[in-house]
Short mmCIF file of C-alpha atoms in Angstrom, two decimals:
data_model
loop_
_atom_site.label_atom_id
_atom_site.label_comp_id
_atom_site.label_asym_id
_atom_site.label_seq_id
_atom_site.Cartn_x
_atom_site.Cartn_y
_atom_site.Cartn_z
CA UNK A 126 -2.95 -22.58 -10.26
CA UNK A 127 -2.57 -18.85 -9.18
CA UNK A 128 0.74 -16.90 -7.52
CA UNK A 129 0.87 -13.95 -6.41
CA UNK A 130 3.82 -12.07 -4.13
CA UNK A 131 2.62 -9.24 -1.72
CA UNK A 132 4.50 -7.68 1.18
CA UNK A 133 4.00 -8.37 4.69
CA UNK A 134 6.22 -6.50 7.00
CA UNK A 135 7.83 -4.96 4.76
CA UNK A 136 8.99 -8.23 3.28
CA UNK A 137 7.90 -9.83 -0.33
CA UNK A 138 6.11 -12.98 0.29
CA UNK A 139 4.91 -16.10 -2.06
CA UNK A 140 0.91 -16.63 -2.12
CA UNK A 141 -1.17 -18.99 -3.67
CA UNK A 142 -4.21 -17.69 -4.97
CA UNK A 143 -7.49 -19.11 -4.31
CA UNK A 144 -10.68 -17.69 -4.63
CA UNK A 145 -9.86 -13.90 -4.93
CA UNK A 146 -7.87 -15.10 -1.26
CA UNK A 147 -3.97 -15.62 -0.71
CA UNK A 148 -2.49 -17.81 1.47
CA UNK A 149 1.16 -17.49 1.98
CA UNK A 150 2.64 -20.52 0.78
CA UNK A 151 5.64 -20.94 3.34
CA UNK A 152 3.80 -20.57 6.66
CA UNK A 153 1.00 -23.19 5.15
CA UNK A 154 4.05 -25.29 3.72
CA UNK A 155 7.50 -24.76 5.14
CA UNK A 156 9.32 -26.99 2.93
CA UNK A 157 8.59 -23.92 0.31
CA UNK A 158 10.67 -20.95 -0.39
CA UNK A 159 9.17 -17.76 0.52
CA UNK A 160 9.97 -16.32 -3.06
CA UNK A 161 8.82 -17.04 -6.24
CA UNK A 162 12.42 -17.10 -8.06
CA UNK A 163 14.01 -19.56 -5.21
CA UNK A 164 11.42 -21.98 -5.17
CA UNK A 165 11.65 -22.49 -8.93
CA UNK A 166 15.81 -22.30 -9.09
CA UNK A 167 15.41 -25.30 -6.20
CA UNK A 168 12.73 -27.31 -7.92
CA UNK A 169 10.41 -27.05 -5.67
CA UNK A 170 6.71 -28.93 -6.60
CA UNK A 171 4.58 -25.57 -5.59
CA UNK A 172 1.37 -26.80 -7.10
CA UNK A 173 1.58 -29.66 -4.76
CA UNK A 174 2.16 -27.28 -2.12
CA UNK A 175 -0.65 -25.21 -3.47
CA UNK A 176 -3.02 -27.74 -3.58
CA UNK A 177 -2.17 -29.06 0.05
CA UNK A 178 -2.33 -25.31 1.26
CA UNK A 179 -5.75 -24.86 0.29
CA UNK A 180 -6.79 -27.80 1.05
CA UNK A 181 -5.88 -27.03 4.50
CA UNK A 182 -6.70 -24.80 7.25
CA UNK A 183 -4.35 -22.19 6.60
CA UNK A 184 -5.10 -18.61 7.11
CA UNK A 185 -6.50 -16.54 3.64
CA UNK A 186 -6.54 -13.01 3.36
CA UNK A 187 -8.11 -11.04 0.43
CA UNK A 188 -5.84 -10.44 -2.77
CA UNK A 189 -7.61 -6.94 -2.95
CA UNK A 190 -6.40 -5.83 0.87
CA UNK A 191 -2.74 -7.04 0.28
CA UNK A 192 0.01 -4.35 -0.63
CA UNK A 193 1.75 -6.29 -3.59
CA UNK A 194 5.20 -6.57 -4.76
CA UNK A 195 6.55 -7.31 -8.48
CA UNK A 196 5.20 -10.91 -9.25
CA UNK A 197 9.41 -11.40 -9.24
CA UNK A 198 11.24 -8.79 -7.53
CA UNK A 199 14.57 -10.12 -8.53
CA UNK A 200 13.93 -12.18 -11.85
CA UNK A 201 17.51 -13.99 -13.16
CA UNK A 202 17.01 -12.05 -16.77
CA UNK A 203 14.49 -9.87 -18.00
CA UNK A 204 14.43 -10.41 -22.03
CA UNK A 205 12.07 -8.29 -23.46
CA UNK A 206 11.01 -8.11 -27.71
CA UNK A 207 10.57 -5.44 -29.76
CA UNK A 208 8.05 -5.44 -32.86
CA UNK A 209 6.83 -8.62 -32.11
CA UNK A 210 3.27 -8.02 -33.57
CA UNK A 211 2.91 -7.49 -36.87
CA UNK A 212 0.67 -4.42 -36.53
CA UNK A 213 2.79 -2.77 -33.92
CA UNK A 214 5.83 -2.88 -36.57
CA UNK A 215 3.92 -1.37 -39.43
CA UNK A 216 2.69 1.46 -37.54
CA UNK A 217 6.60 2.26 -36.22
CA UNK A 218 7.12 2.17 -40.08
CA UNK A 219 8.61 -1.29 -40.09
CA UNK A 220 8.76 -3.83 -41.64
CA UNK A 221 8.27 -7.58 -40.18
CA UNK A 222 12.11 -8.27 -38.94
CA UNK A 223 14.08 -11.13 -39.81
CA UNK A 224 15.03 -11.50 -36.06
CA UNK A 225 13.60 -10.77 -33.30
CA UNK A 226 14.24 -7.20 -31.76
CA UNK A 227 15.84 -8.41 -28.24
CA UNK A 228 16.77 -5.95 -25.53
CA UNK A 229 17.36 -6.31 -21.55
CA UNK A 230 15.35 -4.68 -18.87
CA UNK A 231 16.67 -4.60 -15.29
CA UNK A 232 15.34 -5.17 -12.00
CA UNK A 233 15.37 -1.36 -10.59
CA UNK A 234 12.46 -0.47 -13.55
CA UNK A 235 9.83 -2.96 -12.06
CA UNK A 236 7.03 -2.22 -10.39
CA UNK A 237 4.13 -3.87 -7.94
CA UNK A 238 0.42 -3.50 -9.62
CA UNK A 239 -1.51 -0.78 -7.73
CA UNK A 240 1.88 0.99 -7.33
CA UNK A 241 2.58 4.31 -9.39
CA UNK A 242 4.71 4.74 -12.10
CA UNK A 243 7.12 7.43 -12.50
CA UNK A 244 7.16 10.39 -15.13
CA UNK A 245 10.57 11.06 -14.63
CA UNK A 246 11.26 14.50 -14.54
CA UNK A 247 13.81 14.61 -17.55
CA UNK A 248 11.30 13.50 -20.08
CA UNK A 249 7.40 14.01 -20.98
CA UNK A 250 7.12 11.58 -23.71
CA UNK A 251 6.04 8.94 -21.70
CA UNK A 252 4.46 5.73 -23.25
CA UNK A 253 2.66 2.42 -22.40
CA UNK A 254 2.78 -1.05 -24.29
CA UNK A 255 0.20 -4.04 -23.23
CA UNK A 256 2.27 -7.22 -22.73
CA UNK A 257 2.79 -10.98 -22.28
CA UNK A 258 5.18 -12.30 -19.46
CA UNK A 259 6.59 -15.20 -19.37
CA UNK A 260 8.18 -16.94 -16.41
CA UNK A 261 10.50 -19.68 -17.03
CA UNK A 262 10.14 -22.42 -14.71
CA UNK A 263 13.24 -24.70 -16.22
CA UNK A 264 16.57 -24.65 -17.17
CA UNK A 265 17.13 -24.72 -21.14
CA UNK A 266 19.58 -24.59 -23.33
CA UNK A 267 19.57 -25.26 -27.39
CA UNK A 268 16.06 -26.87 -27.20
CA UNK A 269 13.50 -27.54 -30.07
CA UNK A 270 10.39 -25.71 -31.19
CA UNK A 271 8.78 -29.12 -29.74
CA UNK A 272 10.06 -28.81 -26.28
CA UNK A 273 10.44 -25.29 -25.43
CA UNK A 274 7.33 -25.03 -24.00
CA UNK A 275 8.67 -27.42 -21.03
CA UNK A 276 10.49 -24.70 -19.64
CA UNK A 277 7.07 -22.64 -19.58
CA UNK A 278 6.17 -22.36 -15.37
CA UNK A 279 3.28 -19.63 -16.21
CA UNK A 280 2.00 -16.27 -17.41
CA UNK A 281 1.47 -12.60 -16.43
CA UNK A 282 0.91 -9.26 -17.09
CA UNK A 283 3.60 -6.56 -18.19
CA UNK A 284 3.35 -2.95 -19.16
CA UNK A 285 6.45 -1.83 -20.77
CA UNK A 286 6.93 1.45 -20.20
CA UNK A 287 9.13 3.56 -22.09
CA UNK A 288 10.43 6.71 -22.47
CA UNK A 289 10.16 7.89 -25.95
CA UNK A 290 12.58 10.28 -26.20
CA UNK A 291 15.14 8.44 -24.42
CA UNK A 292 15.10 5.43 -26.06
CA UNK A 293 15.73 7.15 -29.41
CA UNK A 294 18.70 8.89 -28.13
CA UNK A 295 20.85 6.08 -29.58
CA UNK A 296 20.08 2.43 -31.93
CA UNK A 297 19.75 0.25 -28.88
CA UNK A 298 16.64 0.93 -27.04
CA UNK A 299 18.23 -0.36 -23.37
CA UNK A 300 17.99 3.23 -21.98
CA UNK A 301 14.62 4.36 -22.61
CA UNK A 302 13.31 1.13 -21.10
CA UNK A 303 15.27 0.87 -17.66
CA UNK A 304 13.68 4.33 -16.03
CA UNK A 305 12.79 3.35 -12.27
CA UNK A 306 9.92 2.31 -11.63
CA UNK A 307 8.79 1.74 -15.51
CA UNK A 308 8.04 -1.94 -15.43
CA UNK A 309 4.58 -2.70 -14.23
CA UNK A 310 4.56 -6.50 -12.88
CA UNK A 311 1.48 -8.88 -12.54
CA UNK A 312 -0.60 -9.13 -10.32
CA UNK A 313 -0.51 -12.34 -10.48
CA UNK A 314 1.07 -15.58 -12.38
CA UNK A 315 -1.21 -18.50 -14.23
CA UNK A 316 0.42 -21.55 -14.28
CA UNK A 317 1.15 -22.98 -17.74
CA UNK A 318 -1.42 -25.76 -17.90
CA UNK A 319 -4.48 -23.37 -17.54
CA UNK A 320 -3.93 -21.68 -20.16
CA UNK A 321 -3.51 -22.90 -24.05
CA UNK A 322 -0.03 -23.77 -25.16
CA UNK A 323 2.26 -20.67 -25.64
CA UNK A 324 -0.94 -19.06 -24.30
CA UNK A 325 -2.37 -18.17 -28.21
CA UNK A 326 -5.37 -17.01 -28.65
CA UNK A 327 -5.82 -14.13 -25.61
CA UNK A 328 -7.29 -10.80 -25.93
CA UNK A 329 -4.89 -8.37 -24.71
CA UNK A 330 -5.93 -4.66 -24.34
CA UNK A 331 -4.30 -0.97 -23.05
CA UNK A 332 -6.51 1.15 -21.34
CA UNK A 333 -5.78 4.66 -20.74
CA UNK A 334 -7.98 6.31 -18.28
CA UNK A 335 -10.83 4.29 -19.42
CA UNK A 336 -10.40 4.61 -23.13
CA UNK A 337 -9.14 1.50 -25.11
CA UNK A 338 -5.96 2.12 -26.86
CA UNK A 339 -4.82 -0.97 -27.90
CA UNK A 340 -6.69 -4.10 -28.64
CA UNK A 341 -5.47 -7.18 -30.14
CA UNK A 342 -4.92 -10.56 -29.55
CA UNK A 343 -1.23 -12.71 -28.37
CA UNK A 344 -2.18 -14.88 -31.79
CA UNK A 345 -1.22 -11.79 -33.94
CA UNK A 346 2.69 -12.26 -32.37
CA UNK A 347 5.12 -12.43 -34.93
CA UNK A 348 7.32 -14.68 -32.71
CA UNK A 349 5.25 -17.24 -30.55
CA UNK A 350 6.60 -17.95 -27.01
CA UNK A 351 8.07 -21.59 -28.15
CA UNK A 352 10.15 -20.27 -30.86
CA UNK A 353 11.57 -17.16 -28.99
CA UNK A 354 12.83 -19.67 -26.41
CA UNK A 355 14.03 -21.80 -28.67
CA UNK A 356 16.08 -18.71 -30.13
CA UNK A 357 16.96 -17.40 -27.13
CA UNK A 358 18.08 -20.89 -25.80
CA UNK A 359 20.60 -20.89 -28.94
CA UNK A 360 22.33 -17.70 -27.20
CA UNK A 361 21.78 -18.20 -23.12
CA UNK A 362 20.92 -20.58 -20.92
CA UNK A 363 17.30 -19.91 -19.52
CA UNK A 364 16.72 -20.55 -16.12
CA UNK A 365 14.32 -20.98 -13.34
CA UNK A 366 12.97 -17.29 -12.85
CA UNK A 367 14.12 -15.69 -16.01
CA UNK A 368 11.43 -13.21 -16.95
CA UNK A 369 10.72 -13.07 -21.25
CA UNK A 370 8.69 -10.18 -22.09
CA UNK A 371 6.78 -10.41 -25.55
CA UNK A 372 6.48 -7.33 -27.17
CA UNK A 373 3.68 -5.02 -27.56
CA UNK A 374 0.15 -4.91 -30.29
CA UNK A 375 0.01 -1.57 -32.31
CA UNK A 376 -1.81 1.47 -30.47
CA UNK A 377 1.11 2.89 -28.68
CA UNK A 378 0.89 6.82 -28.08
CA UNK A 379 3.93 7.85 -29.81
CA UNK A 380 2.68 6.25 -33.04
CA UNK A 381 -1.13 8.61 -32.61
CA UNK A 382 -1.57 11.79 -34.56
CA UNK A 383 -1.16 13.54 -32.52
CA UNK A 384 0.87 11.98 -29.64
CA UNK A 385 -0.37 10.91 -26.63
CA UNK A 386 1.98 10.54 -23.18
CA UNK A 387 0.87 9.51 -19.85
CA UNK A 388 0.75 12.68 -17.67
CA UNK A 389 0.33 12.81 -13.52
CA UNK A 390 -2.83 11.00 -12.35
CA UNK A 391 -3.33 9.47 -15.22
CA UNK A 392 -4.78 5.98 -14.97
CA UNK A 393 -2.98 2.64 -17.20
CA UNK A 394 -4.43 -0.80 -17.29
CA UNK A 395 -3.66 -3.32 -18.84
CA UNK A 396 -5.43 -6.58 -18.97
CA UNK A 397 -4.60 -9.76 -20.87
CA UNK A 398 -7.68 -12.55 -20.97
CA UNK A 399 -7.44 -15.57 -18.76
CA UNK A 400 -3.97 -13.86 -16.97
CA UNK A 401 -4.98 -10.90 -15.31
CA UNK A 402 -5.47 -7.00 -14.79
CA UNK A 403 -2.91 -5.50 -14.09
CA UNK A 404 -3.71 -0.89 -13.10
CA UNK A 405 -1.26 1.85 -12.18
CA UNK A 406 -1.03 5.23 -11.95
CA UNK A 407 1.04 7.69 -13.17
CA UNK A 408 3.06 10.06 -10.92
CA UNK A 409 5.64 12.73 -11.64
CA UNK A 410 8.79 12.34 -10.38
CA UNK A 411 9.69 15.22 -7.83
CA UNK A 412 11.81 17.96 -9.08
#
């Protein structure tokens, strides 16, 4: 099954996806929350919804003609890695770590696909990073490598964003990755079960105006999705509509000879196989 969350009257609204059409899942089902993040904290059994909405008669509109929000506009906890592919690490001049590289992103940085992203005006080092999202669908706390997948509801898109110049102003990188609007979102979620377990095995690629600049595949992660929740679920308790973010392939533009940074008008996709495509555009911020 396929989610997406778009605005309609100025309010974000849960849609099934069917067919390149949307459906909004509360007017078609009322029982169901008209966000993503309440309908999982409740339990609610959306793909039984899902199913029953398009098996019915309810109105569809086309997922290209809808104004979309961030896939969760108000996730529980955004945990994002760092040097989580092995590649990515060397070219940073690292090592593999012992532990994963965890930092926190909030909700003010994300962003809706087709929405731009800001060049803030303080810095020009501006810098993309191709990622797996995962959206928890379950509470969990201290589970096994065996079950942690359990807690998997489905899969999307991130680009990480990040301020270069900012996020080396100090040794934790929290700054340079909570810029507004810096935290690309979706466009849309895959439910666990349609894609293979920890969803292994998916090309995931950066696209800068066109040109490929990074290229790799979510096998290459150092840490797989099941054993960073089981790590993480030794520290927090997970819960429904926590957002885990899983780190980035090598190809950055800070790690190019020379640099590159993402200027005004400048076009970033990023597109992981199976999950989705997920474009923005770059726009300075006004002086």
């Amino acid at each position: 099954m396929r989610y997406t969350t778009y605005i309609d009257h100025g309010e974000p609204r849960l849609g099934v996806v069917h067919n390149n059409e949307v459906i909004d899942l509360n007017r078609a089902q009322p029982h169901i929350s008209a966000d993503l993040r309440t309908a999982l904290k409740s339990g609610q059994n959306l793909d039984a919804a899902a199913k029953a909405a398009i098996a019915s008669a309810a109105p569809r509109r086309k997922l290209e003609d809808l104004e979309l929000a961030p896939l969760l506009p108000e996730p529980g906890k955004i945990v994002c890695l760092g040097l989580n592919y092995y590649d990515h690490a060397k070219e940073g001049g690292r090592e593999k770590p012992v532990y994963p590289w965890f930092f926190l992103r909030c909700a003010t940085s994300l962003l809706a696909h087709g929405k731009p992203a800001l060049r803030p005006k303080v810095s020009e080092r501006l810098d993309w990073e191709a990622e797996l999202a995962v959206v928890i669908g379950k509470t969990v706390k201290h589970c096994t490598m065996e079950n942690a997948l359990d807690a998997v509801f489905g899969y999307t898109v991130f680009n990480d964003i990040s301020v270069r110049d900012y996020q080396k102003k100090t040794p934790q990188w929290t700054i340079g990755k909570n810029f507004d609007r810096t935290g690309p979102l979706g466009p849309t979620l895959v439910t666990a079960d349609e894609l293979p377990p920890g969803a292994v095995d998916l090309r995931i690629q950066a696209r800068l105006n066109g040109q490929v600049m990074q290229d790799a595949n979510t096998r290459d992660m150092i840490w797989g999705v099941a054993e960073t929740i089981q790590l993480l679920s030794e520290c927090m308790t997970l819960e429904p509509g926590d957002l885990i973010v899983m780190g980035t392939p090598a190809g950055v533009g800070q790690a190019r000879t020379p640099p590159v940074w993402m200027k005004h008008g400048d076009k970033i996709e990023i597109e992981i196989e199976r999950v989705g495509l997920l474009r923005n555009t770059i726009e300075d911020e006004a002086a």
